[in-house]
Amino acid sequence: MSREYTLQRAPSAATINIDYRSELNEQQYAAVTAPPGPLLVIAGAGSGKTRTLTYRVAYLLENGVDPRNILLLTFTNKAARQMLDRVANLLPVDASGLWGGTFHSIGNRMLRRHGSALGYSSGFTIMDREDQKDLLNAVVAGSGIDPKEIRFPKGEVLADIFSFVVNTERPIEELLAEKFPYFLPLLEQIKDVHLRYERRKKSTNSLDFDDLLEKTLRMLKEHEEIAAFYRRQFQFILVDEYQDTNKIQADLIDLLAAEHQNVMVVGDDAQSIYSWRGANFQNILAFPRRYPSAQVFKIELNYRSVPEILQVANAAIAANVQQFRKQLSATRLTNSLKPAIVALNDGGEQSQFIAQRILELRDEGIELNEIAVLYRAHYHAVELQLELSRRGIPYQITSGIRFFEQAHIKDVAAFIRFVANPRDEVAFKRMVRLLPGIGGKSAENLWRSWEESLGETTPVVAGGADPGSVNMAGSPAGVTAPGYNFGDRLRALPVGARSKKSWEQLAYTLDEIAPHGQPNQPTEMIMSIVEAIYDDYAKANFANYELRKEDLTQLAAFARQFKDIHEFLSQLALISNVDAEPAANQTGDTEAVNLSTVHQAKGLEFHSVFVIWLTDGMFPSTRSLETRNAIEEERRLFYVAITRAKDELYLTYPHMRLNAGYGDMFQRPSRFLKEIPTTLVEDWNVRRG
């Protein structure tokens, strides 16, 4: 029987004496100085979570734990570096041996050392998303599948499917049934592509990003000597943002912590909002069951928001059944201004209210950078972007590119641009490249043939556009003679046999949206384009197909306010170009209001926050109304939105909204608003002057 012998760390010559009681509040102190063993720290919004983790690392080092025996797992390398830098400022010790970084970076480090156990050399290539997409497309091409014949998922969508399979540890068929049901008829082909893709990666000594987790976990499970080595090394494991971990990440932590059980996980179950990308909310809820001896600490003292906002936040999350209950309390003094609930007539009036209030806040000395408008989905900000542009209020999109600059919006707009101006080369090529079997070269040849068919005459669509109006390509808009027929002209062009069917569909669709050269109303055109052509294309090309479909439905609704396609296209051009200086905005050189989805705003804070479109079906979203779990995640999302605000909070909803069909839709206030006691908020009655 072997004898256990522990090497003690040599004492440092420097005197280390952190006064933890004066540096931390009581709740933080209890977590930081807890004895070894499994620890769950529920750290509420704005409660100093990073500070708690940083001081825990310092506490371990000060108590003689060797840096090499500490593993710090975060969701960004930047977060790990910041914590370690703060530790270095607290303690005059060399902590360079500490392993700190993202799950993927730690997996990469292990595989570089021991990947040969799985047949990979230490010099393996890590493919980025573009490399992965290209390899998957090559695998599909070599598997006998003809994407010109069937709408098989493209490489980018396959990458998302396979990523979900890895991170949720679920079989492909189960995942398709839940997230991509329209691909179930292709299940066997997708499985075959997956096998071929795995073999191709192995033969080229390449790994994708998800392999850094999946291959690491498999290596540790299949090779006990490697697992035992790391279990001995990592005597203390600390995990940041534990509520955002997925199944494979939780399994990796459990495997490494199996021997010592010294694992501290820090997070906030009330801010678990990423199930749509694989995060498993049950990881944090079930931690005390997986570690029966776990101590649970709650850090509820908030340093960010005024008491009035925290009272609303506490009320907003109270209805959730699955949670660790806590009550955020404020360190800041009251500002005597209650959060506002603002009912508006429609989306247009909501946008006007927000724009006017933003200007008033700016006059009160609040910089635009300290103001945020948060929403459940990107398309909720369509009317607001137009209103801000009209008023010359600069804004930046935290959650990505502007609505009208997204690929799927520009794709559908290309059909309308082409109908408005048949000499629009950019629109024509973008439109035809959406069809199966037509690439860049084919599009160029078809354009030349189309241009020749037009001759010297420039047929542009009827509609009575103003002489100065422009379409999105910047070409003058004009008028065609009645009787112009797009379909007949397109059918006369030389198209390859494999593209005949889709080309005929294009010709039919253009005749449908502009019969005899007379364009339908923009809303009808959009709906016809999506139904006839674009819906199938979006399914095969976008993993977030459902979100993009919602965007296009909103585009159709937005288009209802324009009487003809020239006015509609002019507005799209205006909003795409006015104040469009993303480079300056993103670098912070220009003061700008922040527009963001709530998901993208997590971790940020602002003086004043507007949460908009708080109606049932918008926030919470329609898709979430079917199950309790989905509703509870929506409620957590609402909680995250509220807790971004430091001083002022505005919760707005319109009574009516534009529908893609005819007529307005009546909107019910979000059920989340009804759960907030009326004594905690102030109703604003908005009237027109």
Short mmCIF file of C-alpha atoms in Angstrom, two decimals, residues 47 56 84 114 183 202 226 325 347 385 397 458 466 569 641 659 685:
data_model
loop_
_atom_site.label_atom_id
_atom_site.label_comp_id
_atom_site.label_asym_id
_atom_site.label_seq_id
_atom_site.Cartn_x
_atom_site.Cartn_y
_atom_site.Cartn_z
CA SER A 47 -23.12 42.01 -6.37
CA ARG A 56 -10.97 33.40 -3.34
CA LEU A 84 -5.25 36.95 -12.39
CA HIS A 114 -1.82 14.17 -24.47
CA PHE A 183 -34.39 18.39 -41.81
CA LYS A 202 -8.85 12.83 -38.09
CA ILE A 226 -4.39 10.96 -17.89
CA ARG A 325 -34.64 32.54 -4.00
CA GLY A 347 -44.95 51.06 -32.34
CA GLN A 385 -34.00 52.85 -35.82
CA ILE A 397 -26.22 48.26 -32.39
CA THR A 458 -34.76 51.09 -69.78
CA ASP A 466 -40.54 61.28 -57.45
CA LEU A 569 -36.89 51.44 -50.99
CA ALA A 641 -33.01 43.60 -18.70
CA ASN A 659 -49.54 43.15 -38.93
CA ASN A 685 -49.87 58.78 -19.38
#
